[in-house]
Amino acid sequence: MAWTLPLAVATPTSQPFWDGLEKGEVRLQQCQDCHQWVFYPRTHCPRCLSEALQWNCVDGRGSLHSFTLARVPTAPHFADQVPQILAIVELDEGVHLTSTLREVDPAQVSIGMRLRPCIEPNAEGLPLLRFVPDDPCSTQ
Ligand SMILES: [Zn+2]
C-alpha cells in the first residue's frame, strides 16, 4: 500500500519559515524589543509578549540536544526510513526544534555533537529541515 506522507500546513504565522526553506534558508523570528529568538513561529514573543517579531536568516547550525533511535517505523509512512534518528536540535540562537538526522551512523550519534542544516524536498516536494553532522573540514 502506498502511503501519502503527512504534510505540514503553513499558516499565516509560519509561512515565512516555509518560504525560507524553499529558498534554502533557515529563518527564525527574533523579538525586536528583548532580542529573544523564537521558534516555533508565533504572533508574539514568549518572553516579553511583544508583537514586534522579525524574521531573520540564520545559518542553522547547532548541537544535538536529545535524540532517540526508532528501529520500528513510527508510522506506516516511514516504513522505508528505519532506523530513523529523531532529534531535538538546539540551534546556536538557543531555540529547540524537532527534526531527523541524516548521513550519520546511529552508533556515532552523541548528545552535543555539532550539526548543520540539510534542506531537501520530501517525496511530495515539501522542503524539510533535517540535520547532518557538521564536519569542521567540510566546505559547505
Ligand atoms: Zn521579547
mmCIF file with all atom_site columns, C-alpha atoms and ligand atoms in Angstrom:
data_model
loop_
_atom_site.group_PDB
_atom_site.id
_atom_site.type_symbol
_atom_site.label_atom_id
_atom_site.label_alt_id
_atom_site.label_comp_id
_atom_site.label_asym_id
_atom_site.label_entity_id
_atom_site.label_seq_id
_atom_site.pdbx_PDB_ins_code
_atom_site.Cartn_x
_atom_site.Cartn_y
_atom_site.Cartn_z
_atom_site.occupancy
_atom_site.B_iso_or_equiv
_atom_site.pdbx_formal_charge
_atom_site.auth_seq_id
_atom_site.auth_comp_id
_atom_site.auth_asym_id
_atom_site.auth_atom_id
_atom_site.pdbx_PDB_model_num
ATOM   1   C  CA . MET A 1 1   ? 0.000  0.000  0.000  1.00 0.00 ? 1   MET A CA 1
ATOM   2   C  CA . ALA A 1 2   ? 1.312  3.436  -0.915 1.00 0.00 ? 2   ALA A CA 1
ATOM   3   C  CA . TRP A 1 3   ? 1.041  5.939  1.882  1.00 0.00 ? 3   TRP A CA 1
ATOM   4   C  CA . THR A 1 4   ? 0.768  9.652  1.387  1.00 0.00 ? 4   THR A CA 1
ATOM   5   C  CA . LEU A 1 5   ? 3.137  11.460 3.699  1.00 0.00 ? 5   LEU A CA 1
ATOM   6   C  CA . PRO A 1 6   ? 1.567  13.729 6.282  1.00 0.00 ? 6   PRO A CA 1
ATOM   7   C  CA . LEU A 1 7   ? 2.483  17.264 5.234  1.00 0.00 ? 7   LEU A CA 1
ATOM   8   C  CA . ALA A 1 8   ? 2.940  20.351 7.307  1.00 0.00 ? 8   ALA A CA 1
ATOM   9   C  CA . VAL A 1 9   ? 0.372  23.028 6.620  1.00 0.00 ? 9   VAL A CA 1
ATOM   10  C  CA . ALA A 1 10  ? 1.702  26.567 6.625  1.00 0.00 ? 10  ALA A CA 1
ATOM   11  C  CA . THR A 1 11  ? -0.284 29.186 8.483  1.00 0.00 ? 11  THR A CA 1
ATOM   12  C  CA . PRO A 1 12  ? -0.041 32.948 8.011  1.00 0.00 ? 12  PRO A CA 1
ATOM   13  C  CA . THR A 1 13  ? 2.253  32.961 11.056 1.00 0.00 ? 13  THR A CA 1
ATOM   14  C  CA . SER A 1 14  ? 4.564  30.170 9.884  1.00 0.00 ? 14  SER A CA 1
ATOM   15  C  CA . GLN A 1 15  ? 4.558  30.929 6.134  1.00 0.00 ? 15  GLN A CA 1
ATOM   16  C  CA . PRO A 1 16  ? 7.890  32.855 6.232  1.00 0.00 ? 16  PRO A CA 1
ATOM   17  C  CA . PHE A 1 17  ? 9.602  29.800 7.739  1.00 0.00 ? 17  PHE A CA 1
ATOM   18  C  CA . TRP A 1 18  ? 8.427  27.588 4.851  1.00 0.00 ? 18  TRP A CA 1
ATOM   19  C  CA . ASP A 1 19  ? 9.217  30.296 2.279  1.00 0.00 ? 19  ASP A CA 1
ATOM   20  C  CA . GLY A 1 20  ? 12.756 30.363 3.675  1.00 0.00 ? 20  GLY A CA 1
ATOM   21  C  CA . LEU A 1 21  ? 13.197 26.616 3.303  1.00 0.00 ? 21  LEU A CA 1
ATOM   22  C  CA . GLU A 1 22  ? 12.017 26.901 -0.324 1.00 0.00 ? 22  GLU A CA 1
ATOM   23  C  CA . LYS A 1 23  ? 14.970 29.255 -0.872 1.00 0.00 ? 23  LYS A CA 1
ATOM   24  C  CA . GLY A 1 24  ? 17.402 27.099 1.084  1.00 0.00 ? 24  GLY A CA 1
ATOM   25  C  CA . GLU A 1 25  ? 17.330 29.419 4.090  1.00 0.00 ? 25  GLU A CA 1
ATOM   26  C  CA . VAL A 1 26  ? 16.660 28.775 7.769  1.00 0.00 ? 26  VAL A CA 1
ATOM   27  C  CA . ARG A 1 27  ? 14.580 31.659 9.110  1.00 0.00 ? 27  ARG A CA 1
ATOM   28  C  CA . LEU A 1 28  ? 13.776 32.343 12.748 1.00 0.00 ? 28  LEU A CA 1
ATOM   29  C  CA . GLN A 1 29  ? 11.774 35.050 14.406 1.00 0.00 ? 29  GLN A CA 1
ATOM   30  C  CA . GLN A 1 30  ? 13.550 37.442 16.747 1.00 0.00 ? 30  GLN A CA 1
ATOM   31  C  CA . CYS A 1 31  ? 11.885 39.842 19.150 1.00 0.00 ? 31  CYS A CA 1
ATOM   32  C  CA . GLN A 1 32  ? 12.732 43.447 18.344 1.00 0.00 ? 32  GLN A CA 1
ATOM   33  C  CA . ASP A 1 33  ? 12.141 44.518 21.947 1.00 0.00 ? 33  ASP A CA 1
ATOM   34  C  CA . CYS A 1 34  ? 14.015 41.934 24.054 1.00 0.00 ? 34  CYS A CA 1
ATOM   35  C  CA . HIS A 1 35  ? 16.045 40.214 21.251 1.00 0.00 ? 35  HIS A CA 1
ATOM   36  C  CA . GLN A 1 36  ? 14.792 36.731 22.207 1.00 0.00 ? 36  GLN A CA 1
ATOM   37  C  CA . TRP A 1 37  ? 14.965 34.201 19.343 1.00 0.00 ? 37  TRP A CA 1
ATOM   38  C  CA . VAL A 1 38  ? 11.632 32.461 18.866 1.00 0.00 ? 38  VAL A CA 1
ATOM   39  C  CA . PHE A 1 39  ? 10.746 29.029 17.488 1.00 0.00 ? 39  PHE A CA 1
ATOM   40  C  CA . TYR A 1 40  ? 8.075  27.704 16.746 1.00 0.00 ? 40  TYR A CA 1
ATOM   41  C  CA . PRO A 1 41  ? 6.632  30.642 14.792 1.00 0.00 ? 41  PRO A CA 1
ATOM   42  C  CA . ARG A 1 42  ? 4.320  32.785 16.905 1.00 0.00 ? 42  ARG A CA 1
ATOM   43  C  CA . THR A 1 43  ? 2.428  36.037 16.850 1.00 0.00 ? 43  THR A CA 1
ATOM   44  C  CA . HIS A 1 44  ? 4.146  37.391 19.966 1.00 0.00 ? 44  HIS A CA 1
ATOM   45  C  CA . CYS A 1 45  ? 7.328  36.948 21.987 1.00 0.00 ? 45  CYS A CA 1
ATOM   46  C  CA . PRO A 1 46  ? 7.051  34.253 24.686 1.00 0.00 ? 46  PRO A CA 1
ATOM   47  C  CA . ARG A 1 47  ? 9.422  36.227 26.943 1.00 0.00 ? 47  ARG A CA 1
ATOM   48  C  CA . CYS A 1 48  ? 8.069  39.792 26.870 1.00 0.00 ? 48  CYS A CA 1
ATOM   49  C  CA . LEU A 1 49  ? 4.797  39.378 24.907 1.00 0.00 ? 49  LEU A CA 1
ATOM   50  C  CA . SER A 1 50  ? 5.832  41.956 22.329 1.00 0.00 ? 50  SER A CA 1
ATOM   51  C  CA . GLU A 1 51  ? 4.278  41.539 18.908 1.00 0.00 ? 51  GLU A CA 1
ATOM   52  C  CA . ALA A 1 52  ? 7.375  43.059 17.272 1.00 0.00 ? 52  ALA A CA 1
ATOM   53  C  CA . LEU A 1 53  ? 8.795  39.837 15.849 1.00 0.00 ? 53  LEU A CA 1
ATOM   54  C  CA . GLN A 1 54  ? 11.068 39.981 12.825 1.00 0.00 ? 54  GLN A CA 1
ATOM   55  C  CA . TRP A 1 55  ? 12.110 37.124 10.561 1.00 0.00 ? 55  TRP A CA 1
ATOM   56  C  CA . ASN A 1 56  ? 15.885 36.763 10.215 1.00 0.00 ? 56  ASN A CA 1
ATOM   57  C  CA . CYS A 1 57  ? 18.025 34.256 8.332  1.00 0.00 ? 57  CYS A CA 1
ATOM   58  C  CA . VAL A 1 58  ? 20.394 32.181 10.465 1.00 0.00 ? 58  VAL A CA 1
ATOM   59  C  CA . ASP A 1 59  ? 22.979 29.636 9.352  1.00 0.00 ? 59  ASP A CA 1
ATOM   60  C  CA . GLY A 1 60  ? 21.042 26.841 11.053 1.00 0.00 ? 60  GLY A CA 1
ATOM   61  C  CA . ARG A 1 61  ? 23.972 25.316 12.865 1.00 0.00 ? 61  ARG A CA 1
ATOM   62  C  CA . GLY A 1 62  ? 23.509 23.899 16.323 1.00 0.00 ? 62  GLY A CA 1
ATOM   63  C  CA . SER A 1 63  ? 24.055 20.992 18.675 1.00 0.00 ? 63  SER A CA 1
ATOM   64  C  CA . LEU A 1 64  ? 22.212 17.784 19.354 1.00 0.00 ? 64  LEU A CA 1
ATOM   65  C  CA . HIS A 1 65  ? 20.118 18.342 22.490 1.00 0.00 ? 65  HIS A CA 1
ATOM   66  C  CA . SER A 1 66  ? 18.431 14.922 22.591 1.00 0.00 ? 66  SER A CA 1
ATOM   67  C  CA . PHE A 1 67  ? 17.599 12.028 20.301 1.00 0.00 ? 67  PHE A CA 1
ATOM   68  C  CA . THR A 1 68  ? 16.008 8.637  20.022 1.00 0.00 ? 68  THR A CA 1
ATOM   69  C  CA . LEU A 1 69  ? 16.603 5.890  17.526 1.00 0.00 ? 69  LEU A CA 1
ATOM   70  C  CA . ALA A 1 70  ? 13.416 4.473  16.004 1.00 0.00 ? 70  ALA A CA 1
ATOM   71  C  CA . ARG A 1 71  ? 14.120 0.948  14.794 1.00 0.00 ? 71  ARG A CA 1
ATOM   72  C  CA . VAL A 1 72  ? 10.409 0.310  14.236 1.00 0.00 ? 72  VAL A CA 1
ATOM   73  C  CA . PRO A 1 73  ? 8.542  2.772  11.962 1.00 0.00 ? 73  PRO A CA 1
ATOM   74  C  CA . THR A 1 74  ? 6.836  5.489  13.960 1.00 0.00 ? 74  THR A CA 1
ATOM   75  C  CA . ALA A 1 75  ? 4.065  5.490  11.323 1.00 0.00 ? 75  ALA A CA 1
ATOM   76  C  CA . PRO A 1 76  ? 3.446  3.477  8.134  1.00 0.00 ? 76  PRO A CA 1
ATOM   77  C  CA . HIS A 1 77  ? 4.703  6.432  6.096  1.00 0.00 ? 77  HIS A CA 1
ATOM   78  C  CA . PHE A 1 78  ? 8.197  5.937  7.442  1.00 0.00 ? 78  PHE A CA 1
ATOM   79  C  CA . ALA A 1 79  ? 8.499  2.174  6.962  1.00 0.00 ? 79  ALA A CA 1
ATOM   80  C  CA . ASP A 1 80  ? 11.322 2.660  4.455  1.00 0.00 ? 80  ASP A CA 1
ATOM   81  C  CA . GLN A 1 81  ? 13.219 5.119  6.652  1.00 0.00 ? 81  GLN A CA 1
ATOM   82  C  CA . VAL A 1 82  ? 14.295 2.975  9.605  1.00 0.00 ? 82  VAL A CA 1
ATOM   83  C  CA . PRO A 1 83  ? 16.374 3.249  11.580 1.00 0.00 ? 83  PRO A CA 1
ATOM   84  C  CA . GLN A 1 84  ? 15.208 6.843  11.920 1.00 0.00 ? 84  GLN A CA 1
ATOM   85  C  CA . ILE A 1 85  ? 17.154 9.191  14.190 1.00 0.00 ? 85  ILE A CA 1
ATOM   86  C  CA . LEU A 1 86  ? 14.604 11.535 15.766 1.00 0.00 ? 86  LEU A CA 1
ATOM   87  C  CA . ALA A 1 87  ? 16.386 14.553 17.156 1.00 0.00 ? 87  ALA A CA 1
ATOM   88  C  CA . ILE A 1 88  ? 15.844 17.689 19.170 1.00 0.00 ? 88  ILE A CA 1
ATOM   89  C  CA . VAL A 1 89  ? 18.350 20.209 17.889 1.00 0.00 ? 89  VAL A CA 1
ATOM   90  C  CA . GLU A 1 90  ? 19.392 23.304 19.806 1.00 0.00 ? 90  GLU A CA 1
ATOM   91  C  CA . LEU A 1 91  ? 20.290 25.970 17.281 1.00 0.00 ? 91  LEU A CA 1
ATOM   92  C  CA . ASP A 1 92  ? 23.092 28.354 18.207 1.00 0.00 ? 92  ASP A CA 1
ATOM   93  C  CA . GLU A 1 93  ? 20.413 31.013 18.770 1.00 0.00 ? 93  GLU A CA 1
ATOM   94  C  CA . GLY A 1 94  ? 19.075 28.907 21.662 1.00 0.00 ? 94  GLY A CA 1
ATOM   95  C  CA . VAL A 1 95  ? 15.810 27.645 20.182 1.00 0.00 ? 95  VAL A CA 1
ATOM   96  C  CA . HIS A 1 96  ? 14.976 23.945 20.002 1.00 0.00 ? 96  HIS A CA 1
ATOM   97  C  CA . LEU A 1 97  ? 13.367 22.185 17.093 1.00 0.00 ? 97  LEU A CA 1
ATOM   98  C  CA . THR A 1 98  ? 12.450 18.613 16.299 1.00 0.00 ? 98  THR A CA 1
ATOM   99  C  CA . SER A 1 99  ? 13.914 17.021 13.209 1.00 0.00 ? 99  SER A CA 1
ATOM   100 C  CA . THR A 1 100 ? 15.725 13.930 11.980 1.00 0.00 ? 100 THR A CA 1
ATOM   101 C  CA . LEU A 1 101 ? 19.422 13.293 11.373 1.00 0.00 ? 101 LEU A CA 1
ATOM   102 C  CA . ARG A 1 102 ? 20.908 12.079 8.108  1.00 0.00 ? 102 ARG A CA 1
ATOM   103 C  CA . GLU A 1 103 ? 24.301 10.889 6.944  1.00 0.00 ? 103 GLU A CA 1
ATOM   104 C  CA . VAL A 1 104 ? 25.362 9.585  10.333 1.00 0.00 ? 104 VAL A CA 1
ATOM   105 C  CA . ASP A 1 105 ? 25.837 6.078  11.683 1.00 0.00 ? 105 ASP A CA 1
ATOM   106 C  CA . PRO A 1 106 ? 23.413 5.719  14.616 1.00 0.00 ? 106 PRO A CA 1
ATOM   107 C  CA . ALA A 1 107 ? 26.314 4.369  16.687 1.00 0.00 ? 107 ALA A CA 1
ATOM   108 C  CA . GLN A 1 108 ? 28.143 7.681  16.171 1.00 0.00 ? 108 GLN A CA 1
ATOM   109 C  CA . VAL A 1 109 ? 25.311 9.928  17.380 1.00 0.00 ? 109 VAL A CA 1
ATOM   110 C  CA . SER A 1 110 ? 26.075 11.691 20.646 1.00 0.00 ? 110 SER A CA 1
ATOM   111 C  CA . ILE A 1 111 ? 24.498 14.456 22.686 1.00 0.00 ? 111 ILE A CA 1
ATOM   112 C  CA . GLY A 1 112 ? 26.176 17.769 21.976 1.00 0.00 ? 112 GLY A CA 1
ATOM   113 C  CA . MET A 1 113 ? 27.509 16.807 18.539 1.00 0.00 ? 113 MET A CA 1
ATOM   114 C  CA . ARG A 1 114 ? 27.647 19.708 16.118 1.00 0.00 ? 114 ARG A CA 1
ATOM   115 C  CA . LEU A 1 115 ? 25.044 19.744 13.350 1.00 0.00 ? 115 LEU A CA 1
ATOM   116 C  CA . ARG A 1 116 ? 24.318 21.763 10.263 1.00 0.00 ? 116 ARG A CA 1
ATOM   117 C  CA . PRO A 1 117 ? 21.079 22.008 8.298  1.00 0.00 ? 117 PRO A CA 1
ATOM   118 C  CA . CYS A 1 118 ? 20.277 19.908 5.264  1.00 0.00 ? 118 CYS A CA 1
ATOM   119 C  CA . ILE A 1 119 ? 17.227 21.239 3.444  1.00 0.00 ? 119 ILE A CA 1
ATOM   120 C  CA . GLU A 1 120 ? 15.761 18.871 0.916  1.00 0.00 ? 120 GLU A CA 1
ATOM   121 C  CA . PRO A 1 121 ? 12.343 18.150 -0.527 1.00 0.00 ? 121 PRO A CA 1
ATOM   122 C  CA . ASN A 1 122 ? 10.443 15.087 0.573  1.00 0.00 ? 122 ASN A CA 1
ATOM   123 C  CA . ALA A 1 123 ? 8.612  12.829 -1.902 1.00 0.00 ? 123 ALA A CA 1
ATOM   124 C  CA . GLU A 1 124 ? 5.821  15.391 -2.198 1.00 0.00 ? 124 GLU A CA 1
ATOM   125 C  CA . GLY A 1 125 ? 8.230  18.245 -2.867 1.00 0.00 ? 125 GLY A CA 1
ATOM   126 C  CA . LEU A 1 126 ? 7.821  19.944 0.508  1.00 0.00 ? 126 LEU A CA 1
ATOM   127 C  CA . PRO A 1 127 ? 11.207 21.211 1.714  1.00 0.00 ? 127 PRO A CA 1
ATOM   128 C  CA . LEU A 1 128 ? 12.140 19.687 5.047  1.00 0.00 ? 128 LEU A CA 1
ATOM   129 C  CA . LEU A 1 129 ? 14.718 20.914 7.518  1.00 0.00 ? 129 LEU A CA 1
ATOM   130 C  CA . ARG A 1 130 ? 16.881 17.994 8.547  1.00 0.00 ? 130 ARG A CA 1
ATOM   131 C  CA . PHE A 1 131 ? 20.378 17.902 10.006 1.00 0.00 ? 131 PHE A CA 1
ATOM   132 C  CA . VAL A 1 132 ? 23.730 16.265 9.264  1.00 0.00 ? 132 VAL A CA 1
ATOM   133 C  CA . PRO A 1 133 ? 26.970 16.214 11.274 1.00 0.00 ? 133 PRO A CA 1
ATOM   134 C  CA . ASP A 1 134 ? 28.854 19.494 10.937 1.00 0.00 ? 134 ASP A CA 1
ATOM   135 C  CA . ASP A 1 135 ? 32.271 18.346 9.881  1.00 0.00 ? 135 ASP A CA 1
ATOM   136 C  CA . PRO A 1 136 ? 34.610 21.280 10.536 1.00 0.00 ? 136 PRO A CA 1
ATOM   137 C  CA . CYS A 1 137 ? 36.632 20.217 7.470  1.00 0.00 ? 137 CYS A CA 1
ATOM   138 C  CA . SER A 1 138 ? 33.558 20.406 5.251  1.00 0.00 ? 138 SER A CA 1
ATOM   139 C  CA . THR A 1 139 ? 33.458 23.179 2.671  1.00 0.00 ? 139 THR A CA 1
ATOM   140 C  CA . GLN A 1 140 ? 29.672 23.514 2.982  1.00 0.00 ? 140 GLN A CA 1
HETATM 141 ZN ZN . ZN  B 2 .   ? 10.566 39.868 23.570 1.00 0.00 ? 1   ZN  B ZN 1
#
